PDB file of C-alpha atoms and ligand atoms in Angstrom:
ATOM      1  CA  UNK Y   4     -27.651   0.529  -0.240  1.00 44.00           C
ATOM      2  CA  UNK Y   5     -28.376  -2.542  -2.561  1.00 46.00           C
ATOM      3  CA  UNK Y   6     -30.699  -5.460  -1.367  1.00 45.00           C
ATOM      4  CA  UNK Y   7     -27.776  -7.315  -0.027  1.00 47.00           C
ATOM      5  CA  UNK Y   8     -27.152  -4.902   2.704  1.00 47.00           C
ATOM      6  CA  UNK Y   9     -23.593  -3.648   0.427  1.00 47.00           C
ATOM      7  CA  UNK Y  10     -23.097   0.373   1.186  1.00 48.00           C
ATOM      8  CA  UNK Y  11     -23.563   2.301  -1.993  1.00 69.00           C
ATOM      9  CA  UNK Y  12     -19.742   2.407  -2.825  1.00 91.00           C
ATOM     10  CA  UNK Y  13     -17.596   0.225  -3.833  1.00 96.00           C
ATOM     11  CA  UNK Y  14     -14.255  -1.339  -2.345  1.00 97.00           C
ATOM     12  CA  UNK Y  15     -10.976  -0.499  -4.013  1.00 98.00           C
ATOM     13  CA  UNK Y  16      -8.966  -3.734  -3.955  1.00 98.00           C
ATOM     14  CA  UNK Y  17      -4.687  -4.152  -5.026  1.00 98.00           C
ATOM     15  CA  UNK Y  18      -3.476  -6.578  -6.593  1.00 98.00           C
ATOM     16  CA  UNK Y  19       0.258  -7.202  -7.232  1.00 98.00           C
ATOM     17  CA  UNK Y  20       2.633 -10.086  -7.987  1.00 96.00           C
ATOM     18  CA  UNK Y  21       6.099 -10.594 -10.597  1.00 92.00           C
ATOM     19  CA  UNK Y  22       5.549 -11.031 -13.692  1.00 86.00           C
ATOM     20  CA  UNK Y  23       4.378 -14.689 -14.212  1.00 87.00           C
ATOM     21  CA  UNK Y  24       2.988 -15.383 -11.157  1.00 91.00           C
ATOM     22  CA  UNK Y  25      -0.035 -15.650 -13.109  1.00 91.00           C
ATOM     23  CA  UNK Y  26      -2.137 -13.046 -11.107  1.00 93.00           C
ATOM     24  CA  UNK Y  27      -4.236 -11.877 -14.444  1.00 91.00           C
ATOM     25  CA  UNK Y  28      -5.217 -15.679 -14.873  1.00 94.00           C
ATOM     26  CA  UNK Y  29      -6.093 -15.956 -10.882  1.00 97.00           C
ATOM     27  CA  UNK Y  30      -8.087 -12.073 -10.911  1.00 97.00           C
ATOM     28  CA  UNK Y  31      -9.790 -13.119 -14.179  1.00 96.00           C
ATOM     29  CA  UNK Y  32     -10.965 -15.852 -12.347  1.00 98.00           C
ATOM     30  CA  UNK Y  33     -11.533 -14.330  -9.073  1.00 98.00           C
ATOM     31  CA  UNK Y  34     -14.462 -12.048 -11.212  1.00 98.00           C
ATOM     32  CA  UNK Y  35     -16.268 -14.878 -12.171  1.00 98.00           C
ATOM     33  CA  UNK Y  36     -16.758 -16.097  -9.198  1.00 98.00           C
ATOM     34  CA  UNK Y  37     -17.065 -13.061  -6.772  1.00 98.00           C
ATOM     35  CA  UNK Y  38     -20.798 -11.161  -7.653  1.00 97.00           C
ATOM     36  CA  UNK Y  39     -20.349  -6.810  -7.912  1.00 97.00           C
ATOM     37  CA  UNK Y  40     -16.523  -7.446  -8.110  1.00 98.00           C
ATOM     38  CA  UNK Y  41     -14.747  -6.152 -11.461  1.00 97.00           C
ATOM     39  CA  UNK Y  42     -11.612  -5.258 -12.652  1.00 96.00           C
ATOM     40  CA  UNK Y  43     -10.545  -1.965 -14.200  1.00 95.00           C
ATOM     41  CA  UNK Y  44      -9.199  -1.938 -17.266  1.00 96.00           C
ATOM     42  CA  UNK Y  45      -5.402   0.098 -17.666  1.00 97.00           C
ATOM     43  CA  UNK Y  46      -4.337   1.832 -19.711  1.00 98.00           C
ATOM     44  CA  UNK Y  47      -0.841   1.389 -21.942  1.00 98.00           C
ATOM     45  CA  UNK Y  48       1.387   2.435 -24.738  1.00 98.00           C
ATOM     46  CA  UNK Y  49       2.666  -1.155 -25.275  1.00 96.00           C
ATOM     47  CA  UNK Y  50       1.903  -2.818 -28.559  1.00 95.00           C
ATOM     48  CA  UNK Y  51      -0.625  -5.296 -27.912  1.00 96.00           C
ATOM     49  CA  UNK Y  52       0.244  -8.756 -28.326  1.00 91.00           C
ATOM     50  CA  UNK Y  53      -0.983 -11.188 -30.654  1.00 90.00           C
ATOM     51  CA  UNK Y  54      -4.620 -11.770 -29.149  1.00 93.00           C
ATOM     52  CA  UNK Y  55      -5.318  -9.117 -26.936  1.00 94.00           C
ATOM     53  CA  UNK Y  56      -8.200  -6.771 -27.492  1.00 96.00           C
ATOM     54  CA  UNK Y  57      -7.939  -3.271 -27.067  1.00 97.00           C
ATOM     55  CA  UNK Y  58     -10.988  -2.443 -24.987  1.00 95.00           C
ATOM     56  CA  UNK Y  59     -10.719  -5.361 -23.783  1.00 93.00           C
ATOM     57  CA  UNK Y  60      -7.376  -6.360 -22.348  1.00 93.00           C
ATOM     58  CA  UNK Y  61      -6.127  -3.020 -22.029  1.00 96.00           C
ATOM     59  CA  UNK Y  62      -7.083   0.124 -23.324  1.00 97.00           C
ATOM     60  CA  UNK Y  63      -4.242   0.818 -25.907  1.00 98.00           C
ATOM     61  CA  UNK Y  64      -2.905   4.310 -26.479  1.00 98.00           C
ATOM     62  CA  UNK Y  65       0.282   5.880 -28.150  1.00 98.00           C
ATOM     63  CA  UNK Y  66       2.748   6.797 -25.636  1.00 98.00           C
ATOM     64  CA  UNK Y  67       2.193  10.469 -26.741  1.00 98.00           C
ATOM     65  CA  UNK Y  68      -1.595  10.314 -25.617  1.00 98.00           C
ATOM     66  CA  UNK Y  69      -0.590   8.509 -22.362  1.00 98.00           C
ATOM     67  CA  UNK Y  70       1.559  11.292 -21.725  1.00 98.00           C
ATOM     68  CA  UNK Y  71      -1.081  13.924 -22.216  1.00 98.00           C
ATOM     69  CA  UNK Y  72      -3.513  11.446 -19.677  1.00 98.00           C
ATOM     70  CA  UNK Y  73      -0.793  12.040 -17.122  1.00 98.00           C
ATOM     71  CA  UNK Y  74      -0.505  16.075 -17.628  1.00 98.00           C
ATOM     72  CA  UNK Y  75      -4.026  16.264 -17.376  1.00 98.00           C
ATOM     73  CA  UNK Y  76      -4.087  14.114 -13.793  1.00 97.00           C
ATOM     74  CA  UNK Y  77      -6.150  11.452 -15.293  1.00 98.00           C
ATOM     75  CA  UNK Y  78      -4.443   8.670 -13.860  1.00 98.00           C
ATOM     76  CA  UNK Y  79      -5.445   7.200 -10.195  1.00 97.00           C
ATOM     77  CA  UNK Y  80      -2.019   6.137 -10.554  1.00 98.00           C
ATOM     78  CA  UNK Y  81       0.819   5.098 -12.879  1.00 98.00           C
ATOM     79  CA  UNK Y  82       4.104   3.374 -13.442  1.00 97.00           C
ATOM     80  CA  UNK Y  83       6.999   2.440 -15.901  1.00 95.00           C
ATOM     81  CA  UNK Y  84       7.114  -1.416 -16.096  1.00 90.00           C
ATOM     82  CA  UNK Y  85       9.766  -2.801 -18.418  1.00 84.00           C
ATOM     83  CA  UNK Y  86       9.668   0.439 -20.722  1.00 91.00           C
ATOM     84  CA  UNK Y  87       6.068   0.279 -21.267  1.00 95.00           C
ATOM     85  CA  UNK Y  88       3.485   3.005 -19.560  1.00 98.00           C
ATOM     86  CA  UNK Y  89       0.734   1.411 -17.814  1.00 98.00           C
ATOM     87  CA  UNK Y  90      -1.928   3.310 -15.459  1.00 98.00           C
ATOM     88  CA  UNK Y  91      -5.179   3.318 -14.120  1.00 98.00           C
ATOM     89  CA  UNK Y  92      -8.136   5.938 -15.102  1.00 97.00           C
ATOM     90  CA  UNK Y  93      -8.880   7.885 -12.444  1.00 96.00           C
ATOM     91  CA  UNK Y  94     -12.830   8.143 -13.774  1.00 96.00           C
ATOM     92  CA  UNK Y  95     -12.673   4.542 -14.665  1.00 95.00           C
ATOM     93  CA  UNK Y  96     -12.066   3.384 -11.379  1.00 96.00           C
ATOM     94  CA  UNK Y  97     -14.096   6.042  -9.451  1.00 95.00           C
ATOM     95  CA  UNK Y  98     -17.475   5.145 -11.404  1.00 95.00           C
ATOM     96  CA  UNK Y  99     -16.990   1.622 -10.970  1.00 96.00           C
ATOM     97  CA  UNK Y 100     -16.825   2.174  -7.397  1.00 96.00           C
ATOM     98  CA  UNK Y 101     -19.564   4.290  -7.034  1.00 96.00           C
ATOM     99  CA  UNK Y 102     -22.150   2.383  -9.366  1.00 95.00           C
ATOM    100  CA  UNK Y 103     -21.583   0.065  -5.831  1.00 94.00           C
ATOM    101  CA  UNK Y 104     -19.017  -2.187  -7.354  1.00 97.00           C
ATOM    102  CA  UNK Y 105     -16.000  -3.705  -6.079  1.00 98.00           C
ATOM    103  CA  UNK Y 106     -13.264  -3.109  -8.071  1.00 98.00           C
ATOM    104  CA  UNK Y 107      -9.484  -5.033  -8.493  1.00 98.00           C
ATOM    105  CA  UNK Y 108      -6.686  -3.535  -9.765  1.00 98.00           C
ATOM    106  CA  UNK Y 109      -3.668  -5.343 -11.189  1.00 97.00           C
ATOM    107  CA  UNK Y 110      -1.054  -2.848 -11.311  1.00 96.00           C
ATOM    108  CA  UNK Y 111       3.137  -3.590 -10.152  1.00 95.00           C
ATOM    109  CA  UNK Y 112       3.908  -2.354  -6.508  1.00 95.00           C
ATOM    110  CA  UNK Y 113       5.199   0.947  -7.946  1.00 95.00           C
ATOM    111  CA  UNK Y 114       1.149   1.852  -8.790  1.00 97.00           C
ATOM    112  CA  UNK Y 115       0.304   0.085  -5.241  1.00 98.00           C
ATOM    113  CA  UNK Y 116       2.567   2.496  -3.911  1.00 97.00           C
ATOM    114  CA  UNK Y 117       0.784   5.565  -5.356  1.00 97.00           C
ATOM    115  CA  UNK Y 118      -2.167   4.450  -4.713  1.00 97.00           C
ATOM    116  CA  UNK Y 119      -1.509   3.423  -1.206  1.00 97.00           C
ATOM    117  CA  UNK Y 120      -0.047   7.093  -0.813  1.00 97.00           C
ATOM    118  CA  UNK Y 121      -3.380   8.959  -2.067  1.00 94.00           C
ATOM    119  CA  UNK Y 122      -4.577   7.710   1.204  1.00 95.00           C
ATOM    120  CA  UNK Y 123      -8.165   6.084  -0.443  1.00 94.00           C
ATOM    121  CA  UNK Y 124      -9.119   3.511   1.492  1.00 94.00           C
ATOM    122  CA  UNK Y 125      -8.097   0.320  -0.208  1.00 97.00           C
ATOM    123  CA  UNK Y 126      -6.834  -3.477   0.816  1.00 98.00           C
ATOM    124  CA  UNK Y 127      -4.257  -5.064  -0.732  1.00 98.00           C
ATOM    125  CA  UNK Y 128      -3.241  -8.194  -1.897  1.00 98.00           C
ATOM    126  CA  UNK Y 129       0.445  -9.231  -2.935  1.00 98.00           C
ATOM    127  CA  UNK Y 130       0.479 -13.611  -5.164  1.00 98.00           C
ATOM    128  CA  UNK Y 131       4.020 -14.540  -4.109  1.00 97.00           C
ATOM    129  CA  UNK Y 132       4.842 -17.682  -6.325  1.00 96.00           C
ATOM    130  CA  UNK Y 133       5.634 -20.833  -4.925  1.00 97.00           C
ATOM    131  CA  UNK Y 134       9.223 -20.116  -5.135  1.00 97.00           C
ATOM    132  CA  UNK Y 135      11.777 -18.482  -7.778  1.00 97.00           C
ATOM    133  CA  UNK Y 136      12.417 -22.105  -9.697  1.00 96.00           C
ATOM    134  CA  UNK Y 137       8.945 -22.023  -9.971  1.00 95.00           C
ATOM    135  CA  UNK Y 138       8.963 -18.981 -11.397  1.00 95.00           C
ATOM    136  CA  UNK Y 139      11.526 -19.787 -13.822  1.00 95.00           C
ATOM    137  CA  UNK Y 140       9.890 -22.773 -15.179  1.00 94.00           C
ATOM    138  CA  UNK Y 141       6.570 -20.575 -15.955  1.00 93.00           C
ATOM    139  CA  UNK Y 142       7.662 -17.523 -17.289  1.00 92.00           C
ATOM    140  CA  UNK Y 143      10.353 -20.107 -19.678  1.00 93.00           C
ATOM    141  CA  UNK Y 144       7.114 -22.205 -20.276  1.00 91.00           C
ATOM    142  CA  UNK Y 145       4.814 -19.536 -21.721  1.00 83.00           C
ATOM    143  CA  UNK Y 146       6.895 -18.870 -24.806  1.00 80.00           C
ATOM    144  CA  UNK Y 147       5.828 -15.353 -24.659  1.00 78.00           C
ATOM    145  CA  UNK Y 148       9.492 -13.399 -23.858  1.00 82.00           C
ATOM    146  CA  UNK Y 149      12.934 -13.955 -24.874  1.00 90.00           C
ATOM    147  CA  UNK Y 150      15.857 -14.962 -23.238  1.00 92.00           C
ATOM    148  CA  UNK Y 151      16.365 -11.582 -22.082  1.00 93.00           C
ATOM    149  CA  UNK Y 152      12.989 -10.990 -21.473  1.00 89.00           C
ATOM    150  CA  UNK Y 153      13.154 -13.506 -18.985  1.00 93.00           C
ATOM    151  CA  UNK Y 154      15.852 -12.519 -17.102  1.00 94.00           C
ATOM    152  CA  UNK Y 155      15.189  -9.192 -16.930  1.00 91.00           C
ATOM    153  CA  UNK Y 156      11.461 -10.067 -15.559  1.00 90.00           C
ATOM    154  CA  UNK Y 157      13.506 -12.157 -13.260  1.00 95.00           C
ATOM    155  CA  UNK Y 158      15.542  -9.231 -11.886  1.00 94.00           C
ATOM    156  CA  UNK Y 159      12.538  -7.182 -11.468  1.00 92.00           C
ATOM    157  CA  UNK Y 160      10.972 -10.177  -9.247  1.00 94.00           C
ATOM    158  CA  UNK Y 161      13.804 -10.605  -7.193  1.00 95.00           C
ATOM    159  CA  UNK Y 162      13.857  -6.625  -6.503  1.00 93.00           C
ATOM    160  CA  UNK Y 163       9.462  -7.047  -5.913  1.00 94.00           C
ATOM    161  CA  UNK Y 164       9.242  -9.715  -3.831  1.00 96.00           C
ATOM    162  CA  UNK Y 165      10.160  -8.519  -0.390  1.00 96.00           C
ATOM    163  CA  UNK Y 166       7.598  -5.923  -1.325  1.00 96.00           C
ATOM    164  CA  UNK Y 167       4.859  -7.927   0.400  1.00 97.00           C
ATOM    165  CA  UNK Y 168       5.657  -6.653   3.713  1.00 98.00           C
ATOM    166  CA  UNK Y 169       3.540  -3.677   2.787  1.00 97.00           C
ATOM    167  CA  UNK Y 170       0.567  -5.910   1.289  1.00 98.00           C
ATOM    168  CA  UNK Y 171      -2.257  -6.241   3.912  1.00 98.00           C
ATOM    169  CA  UNK Y 172      -2.729 -10.227   2.285  1.00 98.00           C
ATOM    170  CA  UNK Y 173      -0.230 -12.934   0.743  1.00 98.00           C
ATOM    171  CA  UNK Y 174      -0.949 -15.464  -1.379  1.00 98.00           C
ATOM    172  CA  UNK Y 175       0.638 -17.806  -2.682  1.00 97.00           C
ATOM    173  CA  UNK Y 176      -0.185 -19.212  -5.897  1.00 96.00           C
ATOM    174  CA  UNK Y 177       1.111 -23.104  -5.812  1.00 95.00           C
ATOM    175  CA  UNK Y 178      -2.346 -24.218  -7.272  1.00 96.00           C
ATOM    176  CA  UNK Y 179      -4.828 -21.794  -9.084  1.00 96.00           C
ATOM    177  CA  UNK Y 180      -8.237 -23.179  -7.162  1.00 97.00           C
ATOM    178  CA  UNK Y 181      -6.813 -22.719  -4.199  1.00 98.00           C
ATOM    179  CA  UNK Y 182      -5.363 -19.336  -4.732  1.00 98.00           C
ATOM    180  CA  UNK Y 183      -8.509 -17.748  -6.281  1.00 98.00           C
ATOM    181  CA  UNK Y 184     -10.238 -19.519  -3.069  1.00 98.00           C
ATOM    182  CA  UNK Y 185      -7.922 -17.712  -0.485  1.00 98.00           C
ATOM    183  CA  UNK Y 186      -8.575 -14.667  -2.859  1.00 98.00           C
ATOM    184  CA  UNK Y 187     -12.199 -14.814  -2.857  1.00 98.00           C
ATOM    185  CA  UNK Y 188     -12.724 -15.615   0.800  1.00 98.00           C
ATOM    186  CA  UNK Y 189     -10.887 -12.333   1.522  1.00 98.00           C
ATOM    187  CA  UNK Y 190     -12.966 -10.585  -0.944  1.00 98.00           C
ATOM    188  CA  UNK Y 191     -15.930 -11.660   0.954  1.00 98.00           C
ATOM    189  CA  UNK Y 192     -14.519 -10.709   4.619  1.00 98.00           C
ATOM    190  CA  UNK Y 193     -13.396  -7.912   3.924  1.00 98.00           C
ATOM    191  CA  UNK Y 194     -17.473  -7.265   2.661  1.00 97.00           C
ATOM    192  CA  UNK Y 195     -18.756  -7.711   6.171  1.00 97.00           C
ATOM    193  CA  UNK Y 196     -15.988  -5.480   7.907  1.00 97.00           C
ATOM    194  CA  UNK Y 197     -18.117  -3.907  10.878  1.00 96.00           C
ATOM    195  CA  UNK Y 198     -17.635  -0.721   9.575  1.00 92.00           C
ATOM    196  CA  UNK Y 199     -18.819  -1.689   6.125  1.00 93.00           C
ATOM    197  CA  UNK Y 200     -21.732  -3.234   7.546  1.00 95.00           C
ATOM    198  CA  UNK Y 201     -22.485  -0.475   9.971  1.00 94.00           C
ATOM    199  CA  UNK Y 202     -25.849   0.785   7.630  1.00 92.00           C
ATOM    200  CA  UNK Y 203     -27.039  -2.493   7.032  1.00 94.00           C
ATOM    201  CA  UNK Y 204     -26.799  -3.520  10.710  1.00 95.00           C
ATOM    202  CA  UNK Y 205     -28.396  -0.223  12.296  1.00 96.00           C
ATOM    203  CA  UNK Y 206     -31.072  -0.544   9.952  1.00 96.00           C
ATOM    204  CA  UNK Y 207     -31.844  -4.297  11.359  1.00 97.00           C
ATOM    205  CA  UNK Y 208     -31.210  -2.520  14.999  1.00 96.00           C
ATOM    206  CA  UNK Y 209     -34.225  -0.075  14.554  1.00 96.00           C
ATOM    207  CA  UNK Y 210     -35.974  -3.194  13.738  1.00 97.00           C
ATOM    208  CA  UNK Y 211     -35.945  -3.691  17.588  1.00 97.00           C
ATOM    209  CA  UNK Y 212     -36.820  -0.597  18.563  1.00 97.00           C
ATOM    210  CA  UNK Y 213     -32.946  -0.095  18.804  1.00 95.00           C
ATOM    211  CA  UNK Y 214     -31.395   3.202  18.038  1.00 90.00           C
ATOM    212  CA  UNK Y 215     -27.448   2.714  16.414  1.00 84.00           C
ATOM    213  CA  UNK Y 216     -24.617   2.788  19.017  1.00 73.00           C
ATOM    214  CA  UNK Y 217     -22.571   5.654  17.090  1.00 68.00           C
TER     215      UNK Y 217
HETATM  216  P1  5GP T 309       1.636  -6.771 -19.306  1.00 84.78           P
HETATM  217  O1  5GP T 309       2.339  -6.044 -20.364  1.00 84.78           O
HETATM  218  O2  5GP T 309       2.914  -8.653 -18.960  1.00 84.78           O
HETATM  219  O3  5GP T 309       0.397  -6.748 -18.995  1.00 84.78           O
HETATM  220  O4  5GP T 309       2.084  -6.013 -17.814  1.00 84.78           O
HETATM  221  C1  5GP T 309       3.425  -6.000 -17.560  1.00 84.78           C
HETATM  222  C2  5GP T 309       3.013  -5.475 -15.670  1.00 84.78           C
HETATM  223  O5  5GP T 309       2.733  -4.043 -15.469  1.00 84.78           O
HETATM  224  C3  5GP T 309       2.563  -6.133 -14.984  1.00 84.78           C
HETATM  225  O6  5GP T 309       2.983  -6.276 -13.231  1.00 84.78           O
HETATM  226  C4  5GP T 309       1.447  -5.767 -14.631  1.00 84.78           C
HETATM  227  O7  5GP T 309       0.867  -5.719 -13.345  1.00 84.78           O
HETATM  228  C5  5GP T 309       1.608  -4.038 -14.933  1.00 84.78           C
HETATM  229  N1  5GP T 309       0.533  -3.347 -14.880  1.00 84.78           N
HETATM  230  C6  5GP T 309      -1.025  -3.734 -15.551  1.00 84.78           C
HETATM  231  N2  5GP T 309      -1.791  -2.291 -15.838  1.00 84.78           N
HETATM  232  C7  5GP T 309      -1.333  -1.746 -14.952  1.00 84.78           C
HETATM  233  C8  5GP T 309      -1.279  -0.286 -14.553  1.00 84.78           C
HETATM  234  O8  5GP T 309      -2.682   0.127 -14.647  1.00 84.78           O
HETATM  235  N3  5GP T 309      -0.536   0.148 -13.335  1.00 84.78           N
HETATM  236  C9  5GP T 309       0.733  -0.457 -13.005  1.00 84.78           C
HETATM  237  N4  5GP T 309       0.898   0.203 -12.238  1.00 84.78           N
HETATM  238  N5  5GP T 309       1.217  -1.637 -13.430  1.00 84.78           N
HETATM  239  C10 5GP T 309       0.118  -1.924 -14.563  1.00 84.78           C
END
């Protein structure tokens, strides 16, 4: 247990949202304002975009290298998103959690389903855009994608939004600060759930000469 009373093993959080919702920006801010929270770096077979760096934004690998990793079970989850392969390295996530850090995966709804299916303990957060129109404006405004790609992302978003039903928390990103604050509150509250606090609480009980209940 660390000095602030956290159990030694970190918790796993999954964040999903339709493309263009701003989840990456939100989570990048989140890890800056929540201590001991880190984002797992995914592997992808897609080409790096201008300004993206290998080992920082993603681990960029060839499709063949990605498929070899799939074959040897190196991924906790992986998915084909818009024709490119993305995955979370099992060893990466596990070693971060073993080091006591809480880990957040920013992954699509298919990947989230796979992590859920493993039965490992996790909390999931779905970020919704304020409306379809706002999402469309954001996708057009960022000027990254062709008309075709934007239409594809909007179609995928239409298919994905109903997935919020499967998540523990739902946050609407209409204001970046408010969204980060809501997510920070979720993480901090999850850290003090009774079952997470048991070891720390029992140590305190001992100072009273009171035996733990369980
Ligand atoms: P982008 O190519 O715009 O960076 O990401 C496209 C989509 O891939 C996003 O919805 C993002 O959440 C998802 N994605 C990124 N990394 C992973 C991953 O490791 N696993 C899965 N399943 N999806 C990912």
